[in-house]
Tab-separated table of C-alpha atoms and ligand atoms in Angstrom:
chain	number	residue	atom	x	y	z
G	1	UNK	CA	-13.772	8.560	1.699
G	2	UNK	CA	-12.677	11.335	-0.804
G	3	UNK	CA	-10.177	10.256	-3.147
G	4	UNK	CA	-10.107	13.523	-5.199
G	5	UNK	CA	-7.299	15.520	-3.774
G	6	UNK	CA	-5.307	18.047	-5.183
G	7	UNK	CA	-1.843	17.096	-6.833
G	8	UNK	CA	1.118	18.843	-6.895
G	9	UNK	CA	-0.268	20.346	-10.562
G	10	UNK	CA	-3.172	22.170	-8.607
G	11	UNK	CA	-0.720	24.142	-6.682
G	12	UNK	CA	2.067	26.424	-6.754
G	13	UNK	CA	5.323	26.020	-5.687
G	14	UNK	CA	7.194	27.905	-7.579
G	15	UNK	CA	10.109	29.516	-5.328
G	16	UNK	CA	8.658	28.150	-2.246
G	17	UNK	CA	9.693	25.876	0.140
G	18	UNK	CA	8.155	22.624	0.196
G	19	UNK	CA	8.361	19.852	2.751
G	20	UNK	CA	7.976	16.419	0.809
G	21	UNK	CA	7.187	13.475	2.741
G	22	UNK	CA	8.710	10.596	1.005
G	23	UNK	CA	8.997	6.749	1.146
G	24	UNK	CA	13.028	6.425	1.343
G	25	UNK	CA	12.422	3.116	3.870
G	26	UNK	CA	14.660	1.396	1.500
G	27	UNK	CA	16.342	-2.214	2.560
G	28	UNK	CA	19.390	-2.522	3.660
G	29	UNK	CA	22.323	-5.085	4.065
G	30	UNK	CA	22.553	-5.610	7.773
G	31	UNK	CA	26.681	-5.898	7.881
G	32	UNK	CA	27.534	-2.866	5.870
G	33	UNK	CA	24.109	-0.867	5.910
G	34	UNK	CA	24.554	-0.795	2.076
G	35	UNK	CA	20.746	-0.337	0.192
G	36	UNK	CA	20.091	-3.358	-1.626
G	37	UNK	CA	16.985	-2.361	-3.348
G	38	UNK	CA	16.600	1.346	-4.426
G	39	UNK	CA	13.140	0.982	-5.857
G	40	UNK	CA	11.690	3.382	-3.197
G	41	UNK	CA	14.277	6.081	-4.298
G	42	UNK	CA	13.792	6.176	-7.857
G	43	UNK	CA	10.048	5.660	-7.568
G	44	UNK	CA	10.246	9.201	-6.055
G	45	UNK	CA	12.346	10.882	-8.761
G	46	UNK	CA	9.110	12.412	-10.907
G	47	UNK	CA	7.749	14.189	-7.877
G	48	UNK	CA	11.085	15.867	-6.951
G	49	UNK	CA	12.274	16.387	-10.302
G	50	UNK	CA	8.770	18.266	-10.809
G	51	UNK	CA	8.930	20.077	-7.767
G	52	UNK	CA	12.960	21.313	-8.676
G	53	UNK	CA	12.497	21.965	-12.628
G	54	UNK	CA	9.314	24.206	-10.626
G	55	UNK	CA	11.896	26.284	-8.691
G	56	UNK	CA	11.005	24.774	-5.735
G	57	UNK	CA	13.247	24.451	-2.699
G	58	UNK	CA	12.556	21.129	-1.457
G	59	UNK	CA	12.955	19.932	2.437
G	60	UNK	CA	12.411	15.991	1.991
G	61	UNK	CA	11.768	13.714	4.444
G	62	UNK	CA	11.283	9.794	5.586
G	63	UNK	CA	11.538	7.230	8.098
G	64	UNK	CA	13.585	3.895	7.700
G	65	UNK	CA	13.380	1.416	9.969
G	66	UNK	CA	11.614	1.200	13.083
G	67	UNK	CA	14.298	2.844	15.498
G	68	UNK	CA	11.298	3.581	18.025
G	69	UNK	CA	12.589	7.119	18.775
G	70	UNK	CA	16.107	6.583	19.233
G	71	UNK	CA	18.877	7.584	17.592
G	72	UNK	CA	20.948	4.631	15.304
G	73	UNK	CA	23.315	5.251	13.491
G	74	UNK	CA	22.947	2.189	11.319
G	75	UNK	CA	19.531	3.727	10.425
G	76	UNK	CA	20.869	7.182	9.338
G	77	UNK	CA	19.303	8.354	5.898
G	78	UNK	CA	22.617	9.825	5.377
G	79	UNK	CA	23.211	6.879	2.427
G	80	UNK	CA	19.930	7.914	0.981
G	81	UNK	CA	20.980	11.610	0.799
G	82	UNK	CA	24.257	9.760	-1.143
G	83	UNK	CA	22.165	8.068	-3.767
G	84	UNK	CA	19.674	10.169	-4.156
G	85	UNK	CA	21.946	12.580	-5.290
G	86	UNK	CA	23.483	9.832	-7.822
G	87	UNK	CA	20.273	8.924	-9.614
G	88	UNK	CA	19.386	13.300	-9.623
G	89	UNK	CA	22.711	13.863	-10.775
G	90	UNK	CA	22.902	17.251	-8.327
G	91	UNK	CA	23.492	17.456	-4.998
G	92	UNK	CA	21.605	16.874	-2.202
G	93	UNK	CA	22.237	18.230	1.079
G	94	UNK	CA	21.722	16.405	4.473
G	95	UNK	CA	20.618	17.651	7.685
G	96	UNK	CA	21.844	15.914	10.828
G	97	UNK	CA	19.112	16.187	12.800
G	98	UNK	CA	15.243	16.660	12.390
G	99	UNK	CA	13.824	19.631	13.275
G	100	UNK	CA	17.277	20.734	15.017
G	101	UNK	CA	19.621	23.458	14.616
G	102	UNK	CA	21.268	22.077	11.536
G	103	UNK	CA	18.134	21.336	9.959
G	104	UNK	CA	16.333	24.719	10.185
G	105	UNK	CA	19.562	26.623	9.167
G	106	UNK	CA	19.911	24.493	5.837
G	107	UNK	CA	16.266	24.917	5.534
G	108	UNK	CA	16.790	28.507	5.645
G	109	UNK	CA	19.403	28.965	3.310
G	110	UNK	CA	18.036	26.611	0.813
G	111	UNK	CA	17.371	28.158	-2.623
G	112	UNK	CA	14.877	27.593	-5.426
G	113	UNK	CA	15.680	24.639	-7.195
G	114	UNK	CA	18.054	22.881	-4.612
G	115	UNK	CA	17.375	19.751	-1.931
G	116	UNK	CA	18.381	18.616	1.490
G	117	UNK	CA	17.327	15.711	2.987
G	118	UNK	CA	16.349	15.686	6.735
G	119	UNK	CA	17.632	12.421	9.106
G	120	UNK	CA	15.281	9.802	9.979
G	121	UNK	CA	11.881	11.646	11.222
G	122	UNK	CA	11.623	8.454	13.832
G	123	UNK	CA	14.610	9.076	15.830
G	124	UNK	CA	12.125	11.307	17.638
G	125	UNK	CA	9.286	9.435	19.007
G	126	UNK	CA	7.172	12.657	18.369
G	127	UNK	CA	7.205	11.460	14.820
G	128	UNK	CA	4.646	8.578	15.405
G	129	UNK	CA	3.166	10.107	18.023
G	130	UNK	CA	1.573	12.742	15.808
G	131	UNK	CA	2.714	14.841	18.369
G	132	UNK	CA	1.294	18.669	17.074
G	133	UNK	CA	4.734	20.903	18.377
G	134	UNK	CA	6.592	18.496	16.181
G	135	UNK	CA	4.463	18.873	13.384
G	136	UNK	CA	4.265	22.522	13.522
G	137	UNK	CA	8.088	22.470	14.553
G	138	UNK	CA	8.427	20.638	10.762
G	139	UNK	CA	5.721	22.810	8.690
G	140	UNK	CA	7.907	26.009	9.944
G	141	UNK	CA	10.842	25.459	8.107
G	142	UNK	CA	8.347	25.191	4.602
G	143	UNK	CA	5.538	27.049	3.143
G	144	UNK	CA	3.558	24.027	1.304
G	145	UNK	CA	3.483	20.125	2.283
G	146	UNK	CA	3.375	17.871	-0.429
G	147	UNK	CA	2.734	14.076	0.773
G	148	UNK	CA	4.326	11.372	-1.874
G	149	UNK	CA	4.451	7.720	0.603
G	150	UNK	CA	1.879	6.224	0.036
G	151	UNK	CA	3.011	3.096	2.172
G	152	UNK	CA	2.605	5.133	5.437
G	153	UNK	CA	-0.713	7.216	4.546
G	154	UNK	CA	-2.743	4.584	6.919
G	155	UNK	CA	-0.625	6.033	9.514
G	156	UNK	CA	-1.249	9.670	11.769
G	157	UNK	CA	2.194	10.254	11.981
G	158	UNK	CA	3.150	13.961	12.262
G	159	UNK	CA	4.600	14.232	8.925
G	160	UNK	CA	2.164	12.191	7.147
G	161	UNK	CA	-1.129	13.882	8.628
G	162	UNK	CA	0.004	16.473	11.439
G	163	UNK	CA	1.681	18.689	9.520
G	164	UNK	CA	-1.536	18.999	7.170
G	165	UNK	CA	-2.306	21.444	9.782
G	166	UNK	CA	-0.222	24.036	9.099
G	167	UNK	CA	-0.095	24.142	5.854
G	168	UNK	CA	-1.322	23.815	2.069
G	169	UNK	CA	-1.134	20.137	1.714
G	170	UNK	CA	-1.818	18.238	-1.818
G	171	UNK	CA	-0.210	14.996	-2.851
G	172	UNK	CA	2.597	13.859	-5.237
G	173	UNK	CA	2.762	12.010	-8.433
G	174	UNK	CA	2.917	8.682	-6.514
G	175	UNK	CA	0.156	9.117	-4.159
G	176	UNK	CA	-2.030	10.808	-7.026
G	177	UNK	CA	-1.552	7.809	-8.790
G	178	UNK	CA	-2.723	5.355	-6.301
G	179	UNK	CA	-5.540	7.787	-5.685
G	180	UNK	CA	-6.670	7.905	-9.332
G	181	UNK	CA	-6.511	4.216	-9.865
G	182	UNK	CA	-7.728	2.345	-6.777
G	183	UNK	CA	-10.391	5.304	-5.542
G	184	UNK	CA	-11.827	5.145	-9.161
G	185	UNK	CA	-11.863	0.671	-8.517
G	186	UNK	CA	-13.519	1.194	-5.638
G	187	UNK	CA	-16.028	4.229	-6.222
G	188	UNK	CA	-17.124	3.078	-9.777
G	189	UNK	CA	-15.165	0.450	-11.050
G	190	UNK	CA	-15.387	-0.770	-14.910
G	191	UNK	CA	-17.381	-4.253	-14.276
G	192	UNK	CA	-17.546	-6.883	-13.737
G	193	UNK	CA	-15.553	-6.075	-10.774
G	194	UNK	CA	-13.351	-9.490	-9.462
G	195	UNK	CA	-11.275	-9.719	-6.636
G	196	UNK	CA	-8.617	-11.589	-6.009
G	197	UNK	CA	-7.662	-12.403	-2.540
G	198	UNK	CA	-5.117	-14.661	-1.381
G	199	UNK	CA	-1.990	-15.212	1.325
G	200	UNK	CA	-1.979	-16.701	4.805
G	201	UNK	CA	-4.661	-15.356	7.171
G	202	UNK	CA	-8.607	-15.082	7.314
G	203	UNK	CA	-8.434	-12.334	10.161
G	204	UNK	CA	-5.817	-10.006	8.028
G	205	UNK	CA	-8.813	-9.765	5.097
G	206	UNK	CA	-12.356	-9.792	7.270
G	207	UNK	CA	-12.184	-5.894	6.639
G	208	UNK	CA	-11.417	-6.006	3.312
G	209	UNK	CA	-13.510	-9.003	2.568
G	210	UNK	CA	-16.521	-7.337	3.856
G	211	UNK	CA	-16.076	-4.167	1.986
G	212	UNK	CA	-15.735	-5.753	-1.184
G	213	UNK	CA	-18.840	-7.770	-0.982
G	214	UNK	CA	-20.323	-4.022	-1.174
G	215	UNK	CA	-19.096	-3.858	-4.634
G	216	UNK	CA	-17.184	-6.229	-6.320
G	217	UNK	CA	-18.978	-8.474	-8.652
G	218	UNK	CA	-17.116	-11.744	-7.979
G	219	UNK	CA	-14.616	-12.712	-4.974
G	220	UNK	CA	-12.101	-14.996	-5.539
G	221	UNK	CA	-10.208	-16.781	-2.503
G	222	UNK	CA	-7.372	-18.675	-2.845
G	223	UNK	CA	-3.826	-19.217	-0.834
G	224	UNK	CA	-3.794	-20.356	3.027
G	225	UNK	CA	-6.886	-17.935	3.793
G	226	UNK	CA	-8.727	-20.432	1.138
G	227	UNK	CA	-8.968	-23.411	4.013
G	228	UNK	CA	-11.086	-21.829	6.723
G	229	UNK	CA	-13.814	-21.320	4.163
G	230	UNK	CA	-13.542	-25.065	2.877
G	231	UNK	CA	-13.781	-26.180	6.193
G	232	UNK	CA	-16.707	-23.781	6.519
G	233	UNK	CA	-18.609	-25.153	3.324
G	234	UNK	CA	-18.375	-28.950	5.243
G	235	UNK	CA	-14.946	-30.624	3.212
G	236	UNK	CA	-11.955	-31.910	4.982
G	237	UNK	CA	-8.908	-29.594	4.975
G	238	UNK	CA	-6.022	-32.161	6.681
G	239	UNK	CA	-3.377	-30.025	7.783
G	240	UNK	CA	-4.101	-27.213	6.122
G	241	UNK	CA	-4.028	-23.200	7.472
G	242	UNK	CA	-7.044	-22.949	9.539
G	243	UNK	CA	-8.488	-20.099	11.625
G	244	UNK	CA	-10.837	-21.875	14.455
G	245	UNK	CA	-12.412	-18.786	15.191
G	246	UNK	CA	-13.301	-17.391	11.738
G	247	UNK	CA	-15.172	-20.358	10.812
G	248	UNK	CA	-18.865	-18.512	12.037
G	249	UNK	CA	-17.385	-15.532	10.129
G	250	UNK	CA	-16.534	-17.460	6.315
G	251	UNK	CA	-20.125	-18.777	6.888
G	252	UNK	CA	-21.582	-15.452	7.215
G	253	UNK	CA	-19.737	-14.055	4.321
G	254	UNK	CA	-20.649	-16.869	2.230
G	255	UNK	CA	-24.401	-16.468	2.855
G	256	UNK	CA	-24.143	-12.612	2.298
G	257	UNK	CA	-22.693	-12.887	-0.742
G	258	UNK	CA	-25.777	-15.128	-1.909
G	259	UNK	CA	-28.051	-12.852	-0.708
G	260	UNK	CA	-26.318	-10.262	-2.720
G	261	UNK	CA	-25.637	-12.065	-5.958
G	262	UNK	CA	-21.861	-11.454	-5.289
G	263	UNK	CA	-20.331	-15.021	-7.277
G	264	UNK	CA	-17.887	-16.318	-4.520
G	265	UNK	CA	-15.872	-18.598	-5.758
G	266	UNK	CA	-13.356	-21.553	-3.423
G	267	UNK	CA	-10.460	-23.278	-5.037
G	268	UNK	CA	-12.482	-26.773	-6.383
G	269	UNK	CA	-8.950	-28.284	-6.246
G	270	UNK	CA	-5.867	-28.025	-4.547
G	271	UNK	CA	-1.899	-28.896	-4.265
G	272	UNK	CA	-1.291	-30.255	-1.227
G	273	UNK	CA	2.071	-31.479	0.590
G	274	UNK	CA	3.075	-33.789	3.728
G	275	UNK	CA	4.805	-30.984	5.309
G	276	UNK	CA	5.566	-27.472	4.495
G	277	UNK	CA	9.046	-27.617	2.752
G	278	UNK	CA	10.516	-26.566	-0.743
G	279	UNK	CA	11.223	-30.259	-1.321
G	280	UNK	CA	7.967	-31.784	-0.392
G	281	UNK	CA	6.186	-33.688	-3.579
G	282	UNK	CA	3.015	-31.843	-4.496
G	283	UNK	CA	-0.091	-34.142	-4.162
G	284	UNK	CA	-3.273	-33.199	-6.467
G	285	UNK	CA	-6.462	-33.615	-4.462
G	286	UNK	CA	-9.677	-32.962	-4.777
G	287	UNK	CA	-12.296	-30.590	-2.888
G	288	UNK	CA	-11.286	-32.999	0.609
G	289	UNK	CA	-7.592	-32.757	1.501
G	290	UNK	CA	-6.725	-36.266	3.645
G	291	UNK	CA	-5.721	-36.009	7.437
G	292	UNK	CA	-2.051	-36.285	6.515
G	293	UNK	CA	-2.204	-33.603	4.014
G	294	UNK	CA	-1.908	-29.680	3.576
G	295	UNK	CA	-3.030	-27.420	0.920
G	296	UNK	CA	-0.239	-25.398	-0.462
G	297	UNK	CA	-1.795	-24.192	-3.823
G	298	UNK	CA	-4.706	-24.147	-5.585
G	299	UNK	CA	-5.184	-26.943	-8.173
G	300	UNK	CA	-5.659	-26.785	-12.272
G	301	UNK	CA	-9.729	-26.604	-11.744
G	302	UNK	CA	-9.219	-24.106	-9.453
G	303	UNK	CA	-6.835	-22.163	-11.663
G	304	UNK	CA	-8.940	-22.602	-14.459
G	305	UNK	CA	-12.142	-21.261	-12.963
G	306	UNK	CA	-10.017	-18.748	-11.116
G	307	UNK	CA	-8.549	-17.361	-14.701
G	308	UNK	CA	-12.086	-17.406	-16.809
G	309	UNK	CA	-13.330	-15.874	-13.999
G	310	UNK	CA	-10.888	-12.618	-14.568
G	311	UNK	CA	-10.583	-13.061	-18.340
G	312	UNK	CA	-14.380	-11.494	-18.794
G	313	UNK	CA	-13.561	-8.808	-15.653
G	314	UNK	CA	-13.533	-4.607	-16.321
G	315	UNK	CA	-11.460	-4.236	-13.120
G	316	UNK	CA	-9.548	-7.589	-11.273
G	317	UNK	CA	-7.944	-6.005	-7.712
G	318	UNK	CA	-5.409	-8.622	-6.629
G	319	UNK	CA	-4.003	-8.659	-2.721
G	320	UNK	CA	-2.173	-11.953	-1.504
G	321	UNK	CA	-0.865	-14.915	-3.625
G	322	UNK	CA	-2.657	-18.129	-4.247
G	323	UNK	CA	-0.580	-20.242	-2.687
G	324	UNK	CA	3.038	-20.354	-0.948
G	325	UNK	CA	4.189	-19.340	-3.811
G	326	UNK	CA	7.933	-18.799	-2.253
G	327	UNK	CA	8.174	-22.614	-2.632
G	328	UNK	CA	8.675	-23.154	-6.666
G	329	UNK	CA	6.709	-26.347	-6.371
G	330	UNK	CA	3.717	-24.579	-5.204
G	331	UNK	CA	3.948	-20.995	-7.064
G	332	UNK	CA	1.860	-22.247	-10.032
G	333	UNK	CA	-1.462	-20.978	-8.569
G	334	UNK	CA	-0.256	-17.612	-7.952
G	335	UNK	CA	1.995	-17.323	-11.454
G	336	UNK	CA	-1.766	-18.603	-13.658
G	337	UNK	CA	-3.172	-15.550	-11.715
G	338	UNK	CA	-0.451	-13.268	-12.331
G	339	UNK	CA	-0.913	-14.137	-16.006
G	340	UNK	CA	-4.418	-14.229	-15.864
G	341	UNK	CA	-4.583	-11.347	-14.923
G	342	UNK	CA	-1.993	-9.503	-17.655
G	343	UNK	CA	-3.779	-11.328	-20.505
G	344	UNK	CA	-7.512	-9.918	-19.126
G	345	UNK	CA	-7.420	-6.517	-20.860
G	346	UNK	CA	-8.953	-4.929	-17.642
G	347	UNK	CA	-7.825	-2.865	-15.303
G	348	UNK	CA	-5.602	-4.784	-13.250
G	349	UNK	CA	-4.406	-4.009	-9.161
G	350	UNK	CA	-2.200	-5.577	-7.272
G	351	UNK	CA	-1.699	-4.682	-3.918
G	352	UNK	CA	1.295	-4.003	-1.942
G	353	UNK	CA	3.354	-6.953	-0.183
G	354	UNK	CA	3.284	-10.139	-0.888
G	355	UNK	CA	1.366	-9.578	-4.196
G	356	UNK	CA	3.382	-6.922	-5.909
G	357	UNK	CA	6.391	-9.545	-4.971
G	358	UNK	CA	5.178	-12.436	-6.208
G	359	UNK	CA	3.744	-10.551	-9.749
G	360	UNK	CA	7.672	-8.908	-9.638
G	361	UNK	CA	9.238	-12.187	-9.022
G	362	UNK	CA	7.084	-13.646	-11.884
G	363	UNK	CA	8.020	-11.283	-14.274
G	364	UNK	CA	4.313	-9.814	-15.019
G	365	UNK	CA	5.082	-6.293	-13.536
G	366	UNK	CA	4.840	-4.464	-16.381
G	367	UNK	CA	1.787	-6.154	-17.342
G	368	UNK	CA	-0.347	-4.698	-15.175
G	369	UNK	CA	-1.807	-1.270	-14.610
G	370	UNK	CA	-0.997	-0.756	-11.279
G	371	UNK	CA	1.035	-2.007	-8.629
G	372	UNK	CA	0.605	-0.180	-4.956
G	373	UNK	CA	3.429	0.871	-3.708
G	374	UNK	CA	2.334	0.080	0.060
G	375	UNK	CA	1.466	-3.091	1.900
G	376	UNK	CA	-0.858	-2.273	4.525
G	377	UNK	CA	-2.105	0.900	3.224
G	378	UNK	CA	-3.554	-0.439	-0.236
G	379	UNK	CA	-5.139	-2.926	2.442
G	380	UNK	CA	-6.509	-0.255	4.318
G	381	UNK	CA	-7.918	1.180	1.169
G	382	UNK	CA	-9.213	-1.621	-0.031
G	383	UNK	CA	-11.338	-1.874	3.608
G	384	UNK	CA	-12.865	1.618	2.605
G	385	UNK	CA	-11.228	3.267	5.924
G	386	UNK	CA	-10.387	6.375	5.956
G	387	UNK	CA	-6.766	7.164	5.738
G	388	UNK	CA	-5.565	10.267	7.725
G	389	UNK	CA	-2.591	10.569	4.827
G	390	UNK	CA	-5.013	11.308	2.260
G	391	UNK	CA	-7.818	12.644	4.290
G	392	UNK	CA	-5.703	15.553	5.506
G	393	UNK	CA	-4.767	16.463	1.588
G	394	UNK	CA	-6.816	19.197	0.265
G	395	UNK	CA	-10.064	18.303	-2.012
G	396	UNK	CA	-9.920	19.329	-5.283
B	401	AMP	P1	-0.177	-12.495	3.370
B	401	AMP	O1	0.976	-11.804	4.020
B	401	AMP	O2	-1.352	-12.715	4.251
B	401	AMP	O3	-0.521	-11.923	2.015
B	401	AMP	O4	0.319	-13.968	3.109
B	401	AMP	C1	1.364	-14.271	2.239
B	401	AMP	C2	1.928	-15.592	2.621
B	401	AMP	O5	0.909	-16.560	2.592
B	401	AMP	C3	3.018	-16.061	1.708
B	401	AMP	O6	4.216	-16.077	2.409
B	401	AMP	C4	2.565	-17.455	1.309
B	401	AMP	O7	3.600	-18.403	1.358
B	401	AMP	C5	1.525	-17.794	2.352
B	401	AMP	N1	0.573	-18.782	1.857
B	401	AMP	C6	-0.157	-18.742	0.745
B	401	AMP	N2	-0.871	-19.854	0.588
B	401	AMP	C7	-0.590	-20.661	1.635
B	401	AMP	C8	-1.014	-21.946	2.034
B	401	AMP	N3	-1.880	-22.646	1.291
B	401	AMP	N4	-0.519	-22.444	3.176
B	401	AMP	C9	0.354	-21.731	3.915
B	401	AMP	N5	0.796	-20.509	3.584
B	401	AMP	C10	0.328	-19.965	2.457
């Protein structure tokens, strides 16, 4: 996969029309559709405010919400168009519809330096469908396509790869970014190389597992996915998360990373509980967890061979926490990684979801060189597949 793709620097946009696919899938408070969390918004700011200090005329676009091709009202980006035009301090005009007749005749008129906002590209199910007349139905109303949402590039949607099609199409500030840092981890990575992989399930990480033993250094397991490779090394696991079927599979990986020289490393310890509540007393135990017991976080030997493990690392990628770390009881794990990882002086990566929450949560955000702005894309990435969202940018 290509990660060097031309930016929105490579390419000009002066007094054109640009179509800007953005994230705006913001969260929202189910009685009043208020946005609770406007991250997404303001993360988007330094593309736009590039692209309108250029004298471009930009058409921007998102999805929120999954309304599967219908049209809800409650899922309107209409309130986006609202506070987007708070935080630019200018106005931002809204289209009502997509690709419609209000759309194209605000497209039209728009003029360098101004913005309108198009609704919710899912209310038409062409949208995911990739569906090319709705693509080419979008790239008409603009003259370059600049792709800034990172958290939907795994995705052939038609305004996230279709519309690549028909016309010059580079990337934004926030995909650039994600580009730079993770396709440099991953094509030649300041060593040693650890990675940190945590959260609930085996089967979620067999991709990125296996792609990793390709070039990481040192793989470090920890949270519920931990289990099914204890099991797999012969201890007892009690209660704990276990995937059945993935047990042939944790062997395998185990063995390859031998034969490879790749240092996989299993929490030696663990926190486990009687049942999985916010009130259950932690219990330290050893590498066998007793019949009546789960593992809910990784113990102090763990954490300790866990952080020495980063402190010596060039580049630590981190995806999933160590433990359920939603339960205060049991978020120590994931918090000594979190710091770990801040106090390593390499070049740290957390991926989307869980991850970026739990490092947020824990106050080490700014601590760390990059955060991924999407879940299952930086997951994707971190597989080595190819995602149509970048793959349909233009090479540099
Ligand atoms: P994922 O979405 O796969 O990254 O998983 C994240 C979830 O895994 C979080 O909600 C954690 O609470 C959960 N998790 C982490 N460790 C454990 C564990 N030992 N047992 C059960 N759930 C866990």
């Amino acid at each position: 996969m290509n990660y060097n793709k031309k930016t929105v620097k490579d390419i000009d946009v002066a007094g054109k029309k640009v179509l800007l696919r953005c994230d705006f899938n913001v969260p929202q408070d189910k009685a009043t559709g208020a946005i609770t969390d406007d991250k997404r918004i303001v993360a988007a700011l330094p593309t736009i405010a590039y692209l309108l200090d250029q004298k471009a005329a930009v058409i921007a676009c998102s999805h929120l919400g999954k309304p599967k091709g219908e049209w809800k009202q409650s899922l309107s980006l209409a309130p986006v168009a609202k506070r987007l035009s708070e935080l630019l301090g200018r106005e931002v005009l809204f289209a009502t519809d997509i690709v419609g007749e209000d759309a194209k005749a605000k497209a039209a008129a728009l003029k360098p330096g101004e913005i309108l906002l198009l609704e919710n590209l899912r209310f038409d199910k062409r949208e995911e469908k990739n569906d090319p007349e709705f693509a080419k139905e979008l790239a008409s109303m603009a003259e370059v396509y600049v792709s800034d949402a990172f958290g939907t590039v795994h995705r052939a949607h038609a305004s996230t790869a279709g519309v690549a099609a028909y016309l010059p199409a580079v990337s934004g500030f926030l995909i650039g970014k994600e580009l730079d840092i993770m396709g440099k981890a991953l094509d030649d990575p300041k060593r040693p190389f650890v990675a940190v992989l945590g959260g609930a399930k085996v089967s979620d990480k067999i991709n990125v597992i296996n792609n990793l033993l390709e070039k990481a250094d040192t793989i470090i397991i920890g949270g519920g996915m931990a289990y099914t490779f204890k099991k797999a090394e012969g201890y007892t696991i009690g209660k704990s998360l276990l995937e059945e079927d993935k047990l042939d599979y944790a062997r395998e990986m185990m063995q390859k990373a031998e034969a490879k020289g790749v240092k996989f490393l299993l929490p030696v310890d663990n926190l486990c509980a009687a049942e999985f509540s916010a009130s259950a007393k932690p219990v330290l135990e050893e590498q066998n967890i007793p019949n009546e017991l789960m593992g809910m976080d990784i113990g102090p030997k763990a954490i300790e061979a866990f952080s020495d493990a980063v402190k010596g690392a060039g580049t630590v990628v981190w995806n999933g926490p160590m433990g359920v770390f939603e339960f205060p009881a049991f978020a120590g794990g994931t918090k000594a990684m979190a710091k770990a990882l801040a106090e390593s002086g390499a070049i740290t990566i957390v991926g989307g979801g869980d991850s970026a929450a739990a490092v947020e949560q824990l106050g080490y955000a700014d601590k760390m060189t990059h955060i991924s702005t999407g879940g299952g894309a930086s997951l994707e990435f971190l597989e080595g597949k190819e995602l149509p969202g970048v793959a349909c940018l233009l090479d540099k």
